[in-house]
Amino acid sequence: MNIFRVFVLFLCYSATRAQTFAADNKIDSKELRCLVCEKSLQEITNEVKKFDPNKKVDVGGYRLDIDGNYKHKAVPQAKSELALSELIEGICDKMDNYIRAKWKENGTLTLLSMVSEDGMMNPDWSNVDIIQDDDLNKSLKYYCEGIMEEHEEDIIKLYQEEQSDVTKAFCFKQSKLCPPPTRREEL
Ligand SMILES: *[C@@H]1O[C@H](CO)[C@@H](O)[C@H](O)[C@H]1NC(C)=O
Ligand SMILES: *[C@@H]1O[C@H](CO)[C@@H](O)[C@H](O)[C@H]1NC(C)=O
C-alpha cells in the first residue's frame, strides 16, 4: 500500500468517524457470527482457488478406501487435508482487514474489507457507517477462530467434496450459523 492510499484511507476514516458514534453499537452476536462465517469462508475459497491445480499431494497410506484397502493416491492440493488444514489455521488473520459497519441505506450490519488484495480501497466506504466498539478490534478474529476450531473438519470435507458454494453449504446449511435463506435474501 503506498502512502497515497494510506492517506485516502485516513480521509475516509475521518469522514465517517463523525457519524460513528451515532451508529447503534448494540450488535447481535448471532448476526455477527454469521457475517464472520461468510467472510472467512469466502477468504478460504479465494485461497483454495490460488492452489496450483497441477500440484498433487501424496495421501497414500493415510486413507482406506471403501473396500478397506490403503489408497496410494495423490490428490490435488485443493483436496488435501493437510493443505486445507494449514490454510484454515491462518485464515482468521484476514479478519484484521475487516471492520464492522452498517449500510447507510438500510441499517443492516456488514463487514467491510478495508483494502482489497490489489491494495485498492473498498468503494463501499462512502455507503456505510463505521461502528466503533472498544473491545471489538480483535473480536472478528475471535469469532473466526471459534468457528474454525469447532468446524475445521467439516469445512475441509466440503472442499474435498468440491461443493460449488462452500460458504452457503457450510454457513447456512450445515452449521446453521446463518439463518435459513428463506428469512434472508438468496445469496
Ligand atoms: C442493505 O443494503 C445493502 C447495500 O445496498 C445490500 O447489499 C443489502 O442486501 C441490504 N440488506 C437488506 C436486508 O435489505
Ligand atoms: C485493540 O486490541 C489491542 C490488543 O488486544 C489493545 O491493546 C488495543 O487497546 C485495542 N484498541 C482499541 C482501539 O480497542
mmCIF file of C-alpha atoms in Angstrom, residues 5-183:
data_model
loop_
_atom_site.group_PDB
_atom_site.id
_atom_site.type_symbol
_atom_site.label_atom_id
_atom_site.label_comp_id
_atom_site.label_asym_id
_atom_site.label_seq_id
_atom_site.Cartn_x
_atom_site.Cartn_y
_atom_site.Cartn_z
ATOM 1 C CA ARG A 5 -3.655 5.094 -0.385
ATOM 2 C CA VAL A 6 -2.960 5.310 3.304
ATOM 3 C CA PHE A 7 -3.782 8.979 3.176
ATOM 4 C CA VAL A 8 -7.041 8.428 1.293
ATOM 5 C CA LEU A 9 -7.946 5.726 3.737
ATOM 6 C CA PHE A 10 -7.327 8.140 6.582
ATOM 7 C CA LEU A 11 -9.510 10.785 4.975
ATOM 8 C CA CYS A 12 -12.335 8.325 4.587
ATOM 9 C CA TYR A 13 -11.948 7.217 8.125
ATOM 10 C CA SER A 14 -12.066 10.788 9.369
ATOM 11 C CA ALA A 15 -15.135 11.489 7.283
ATOM 12 C CA THR A 16 -17.025 8.527 8.662
ATOM 13 C CA ARG A 17 -15.831 8.995 12.193
ATOM 14 C CA ALA A 18 -18.226 11.850 12.829
ATOM 15 C CA GLN A 19 -21.195 9.549 12.235
ATOM 16 C CA THR A 20 -19.606 6.703 14.053
ATOM 17 C CA PHE A 21 -20.990 7.460 17.430
ATOM 18 C CA ALA A 22 -24.479 7.880 16.121
ATOM 19 C CA ALA A 23 -24.471 4.282 14.937
ATOM 20 C CA ASP A 24 -26.110 1.797 17.197
ATOM 21 C CA ASN A 25 -23.379 -0.102 18.979
ATOM 22 C CA LYS A 26 -25.553 -2.960 20.112
ATOM 23 C CA ILE A 27 -24.722 -5.813 17.855
ATOM 24 C CA ASP A 28 -26.445 -9.124 17.696
ATOM 25 C CA SER A 29 -23.694 -11.681 18.167
ATOM 26 C CA LYS A 30 -25.535 -14.259 16.073
ATOM 27 C CA GLU A 31 -25.704 -11.840 13.204
ATOM 28 C CA LEU A 32 -22.031 -11.053 13.604
ATOM 29 C CA ARG A 33 -21.069 -14.720 13.753
ATOM 30 C CA CYS A 34 -22.961 -15.328 10.526
ATOM 31 C CA LEU A 35 -21.144 -12.485 8.785
ATOM 32 C CA VAL A 36 -17.780 -13.687 10.055
ATOM 33 C CA CYS A 37 -18.663 -17.154 8.816
ATOM 34 C CA GLU A 38 -19.450 -15.855 5.336
ATOM 35 C CA LYS A 39 -16.357 -13.669 5.094
ATOM 36 C CA SER A 40 -13.945 -16.243 6.441
ATOM 37 C CA LEU A 41 -15.290 -18.983 4.159
ATOM 38 C CA GLN A 42 -15.038 -16.607 1.196
ATOM 39 C CA GLU A 43 -11.423 -15.963 2.171
ATOM 40 C CA ILE A 44 -10.711 -19.695 2.339
ATOM 41 C CA THR A 45 -12.342 -20.214 -1.067
ATOM 42 C CA ASN A 46 -10.217 -17.410 -2.545
ATOM 43 C CA GLU A 47 -7.068 -19.037 -1.230
ATOM 44 C CA VAL A 48 -8.092 -22.509 -2.385
ATOM 45 C CA LYS A 49 -8.540 -21.091 -5.886
ATOM 46 C CA LYS A 50 -4.911 -19.989 -5.791
ATOM 47 C CA PHE A 51 -3.658 -23.520 -5.257
ATOM 48 C CA ASP A 52 -1.762 -24.849 -8.241
ATOM 49 C CA PRO A 53 -4.168 -27.359 -9.870
ATOM 50 C CA ASN A 54 -1.181 -29.395 -11.063
ATOM 51 C CA LYS A 55 0.309 -29.775 -7.626
ATOM 52 C CA LYS A 56 -0.520 -33.144 -6.123
ATOM 53 C CA VAL A 57 -0.145 -34.161 -2.543
ATOM 54 C CA ASP A 58 0.511 -37.783 -1.695
ATOM 55 C CA VAL A 59 -2.068 -39.156 0.693
ATOM 56 C CA GLY A 60 -1.070 -42.790 0.256
ATOM 57 C CA GLY A 61 -1.218 -44.857 3.379
ATOM 58 C CA TYR A 62 -3.369 -42.409 5.263
ATOM 59 C CA ARG A 63 -6.746 -43.374 3.958
ATOM 60 C CA LEU A 64 -8.690 -46.540 3.469
ATOM 61 C CA ASP A 65 -10.958 -46.913 0.504
ATOM 62 C CA ILE A 66 -14.430 -48.461 0.768
ATOM 63 C CA ASP A 67 -13.000 -51.946 0.279
ATOM 64 C CA GLY A 68 -10.624 -51.464 3.166
ATOM 65 C CA ASN A 69 -7.518 -51.087 1.005
ATOM 66 C CA TYR A 70 -4.940 -48.414 1.570
ATOM 67 C CA LYS A 71 -5.044 -45.793 -1.090
ATOM 68 C CA HIS A 72 -1.678 -44.918 -2.502
ATOM 69 C CA LYS A 73 -3.049 -41.999 -4.288
ATOM 70 C CA ALA A 74 -2.137 -38.377 -4.718
ATOM 71 C CA VAL A 75 -4.839 -35.735 -4.572
ATOM 72 C CA PRO A 76 -4.791 -32.168 -5.865
ATOM 73 C CA GLN A 77 -3.614 -29.694 -3.251
ATOM 74 C CA ALA A 78 -7.109 -28.193 -3.104
ATOM 75 C CA LYS A 79 -8.396 -31.508 -1.742
ATOM 76 C CA SER A 80 -5.517 -32.288 0.548
ATOM 77 C CA GLU A 81 -6.497 -32.397 4.188
ATOM 78 C CA LEU A 82 -3.067 -31.165 5.218
ATOM 79 C CA ALA A 83 -3.007 -28.234 2.800
ATOM 80 C CA LEU A 84 -6.572 -27.222 3.705
ATOM 81 C CA SER A 85 -5.861 -27.547 7.389
ATOM 82 C CA GLU A 86 -2.809 -25.305 7.137
ATOM 83 C CA LEU A 87 -4.786 -22.784 5.164
ATOM 84 C CA ILE A 88 -7.607 -22.729 7.704
ATOM 85 C CA GLU A 89 -5.136 -22.310 10.521
ATOM 86 C CA GLY A 90 -4.010 -18.934 9.205
ATOM 87 C CA ILE A 91 -7.252 -17.679 7.716
ATOM 88 C CA CYS A 92 -8.509 -15.705 10.724
ATOM 89 C CA ASP A 93 -5.612 -13.245 10.346
ATOM 90 C CA LYS A 94 -7.528 -11.998 7.319
ATOM 91 C CA MET A 95 -10.208 -10.690 9.654
ATOM 92 C CA ASP A 96 -7.817 -7.864 10.585
ATOM 93 C CA ASN A 97 -8.729 -6.317 7.262
ATOM 94 C CA TYR A 98 -12.435 -6.103 8.123
ATOM 95 C CA ILE A 99 -14.383 -3.595 10.104
ATOM 96 C CA ARG A 100 -17.952 -3.682 11.215
ATOM 97 C CA ALA A 101 -20.263 -1.191 9.637
ATOM 98 C CA LYS A 102 -23.886 -0.584 8.816
ATOM 99 C CA TRP A 103 -25.219 0.143 5.345
ATOM 100 C CA LYS A 104 -26.492 3.711 5.318
ATOM 101 C CA GLU A 105 -29.266 2.603 3.009
ATOM 102 C CA ASN A 106 -30.959 0.127 5.331
ATOM 103 C CA GLY A 107 -29.008 -0.077 8.566
ATOM 104 C CA THR A 108 -28.054 -3.711 8.020
ATOM 105 C CA LEU A 109 -24.853 -4.890 9.653
ATOM 106 C CA THR A 110 -21.991 -5.739 7.337
ATOM 107 C CA LEU A 111 -18.297 -6.481 7.455
ATOM 108 C CA LEU A 112 -16.358 -4.198 5.188
ATOM 109 C CA SER A 113 -12.968 -5.212 3.877
ATOM 110 C CA MET A 114 -10.886 -2.072 4.109
ATOM 111 C CA VAL A 115 -8.405 -2.812 1.364
ATOM 112 C CA SER A 116 -8.707 -5.307 -1.463
ATOM 113 C CA GLU A 117 -5.915 -7.700 -2.361
ATOM 114 C CA ASP A 118 -4.541 -5.384 -5.016
ATOM 115 C CA GLY A 119 -4.341 -2.619 -2.436
ATOM 116 C CA MET A 120 -7.349 -0.663 -3.576
ATOM 117 C CA MET A 121 -9.681 0.955 -1.134
ATOM 118 C CA ASN A 122 -13.136 -0.564 -0.868
ATOM 119 C CA PRO A 123 -15.519 1.648 -2.888
ATOM 120 C CA ASP A 124 -18.288 0.951 -0.371
ATOM 121 C CA TRP A 125 -16.676 3.140 2.307
ATOM 122 C CA SER A 126 -18.992 6.008 1.478
ATOM 123 C CA ASN A 127 -22.076 3.785 1.700
ATOM 124 C CA VAL A 128 -21.614 2.673 5.277
ATOM 125 C CA ASP A 129 -21.392 3.988 8.795
ATOM 126 C CA ILE A 130 -18.454 2.522 10.654
ATOM 127 C CA ILE A 131 -19.278 1.053 14.013
ATOM 128 C CA GLN A 132 -16.867 1.696 16.777
ATOM 129 C CA ASP A 133 -16.636 -0.532 19.722
ATOM 130 C CA ASP A 134 -13.823 -0.573 22.232
ATOM 131 C CA ASP A 135 -13.304 -4.265 22.720
ATOM 132 C CA LEU A 136 -14.055 -5.139 19.174
ATOM 133 C CA ASN A 137 -10.847 -4.672 17.254
ATOM 134 C CA LYS A 138 -9.902 -8.258 17.856
ATOM 135 C CA SER A 139 -13.264 -9.864 18.093
ATOM 136 C CA LEU A 140 -13.845 -10.605 14.422
ATOM 137 C CA LYS A 141 -10.750 -12.746 14.619
ATOM 138 C CA TYR A 142 -12.012 -14.231 17.844
ATOM 139 C CA TYR A 143 -15.327 -15.250 16.268
ATOM 140 C CA CYS A 144 -13.465 -16.612 13.270
ATOM 141 C CA GLU A 145 -11.151 -18.694 15.416
ATOM 142 C CA GLY A 146 -14.095 -20.091 17.324
ATOM 143 C CA ILE A 147 -15.769 -21.194 14.109
ATOM 144 C CA MET A 148 -12.593 -22.716 12.655
ATOM 145 C CA GLU A 149 -11.701 -24.582 15.820
ATOM 146 C CA GLU A 150 -15.127 -26.121 16.131
ATOM 147 C CA HIS A 151 -15.761 -26.886 12.469
ATOM 148 C CA GLU A 152 -12.401 -27.334 10.764
ATOM 149 C CA GLU A 153 -13.048 -30.943 9.795
ATOM 150 C CA ASP A 154 -16.479 -30.242 8.348
ATOM 151 C CA ILE A 155 -15.116 -27.347 6.332
ATOM 152 C CA ILE A 156 -12.261 -29.446 4.968
ATOM 153 C CA LYS A 157 -14.748 -32.146 3.920
ATOM 154 C CA LEU A 158 -16.838 -29.638 1.985
ATOM 155 C CA TYR A 159 -13.792 -28.537 -0.011
ATOM 156 C CA GLN A 160 -12.807 -32.135 -0.598
ATOM 157 C CA GLU A 161 -16.309 -32.816 -1.900
ATOM 158 C CA GLU A 162 -15.900 -29.845 -4.250
ATOM 159 C CA GLN A 163 -19.105 -28.159 -3.160
ATOM 160 C CA SER A 164 -19.898 -25.405 -5.620
ATOM 161 C CA ASP A 165 -20.659 -22.879 -2.894
ATOM 162 C CA VAL A 166 -18.949 -23.865 0.324
ATOM 163 C CA THR A 167 -19.944 -20.643 2.077
ATOM 164 C CA LYS A 168 -23.611 -21.401 1.593
ATOM 165 C CA ALA A 169 -23.232 -25.107 2.253
ATOM 166 C CA PHE A 170 -21.389 -24.510 5.494
ATOM 167 C CA CYS A 171 -22.692 -21.250 6.985
ATOM 168 C CA PHE A 172 -26.349 -21.719 6.050
ATOM 169 C CA LYS A 173 -26.966 -25.423 5.710
ATOM 170 C CA GLN A 174 -24.509 -27.436 7.700
ATOM 171 C CA SER A 175 -23.535 -25.331 10.704
ATOM 172 C CA LYS A 176 -26.645 -23.146 10.645
ATOM 173 C CA LEU A 177 -24.505 -20.257 11.868
ATOM 174 C CA CYS A 178 -26.568 -18.196 9.457
ATOM 175 C CA PRO A 179 -30.375 -18.211 9.383
ATOM 176 C CA PRO A 180 -32.116 -20.257 6.692
ATOM 177 C CA PRO A 181 -32.134 -18.480 3.306
ATOM 178 C CA THR A 182 -35.907 -18.157 3.382
ATOM 179 C CA ARG A 183 -35.549 -15.481 6.034
#
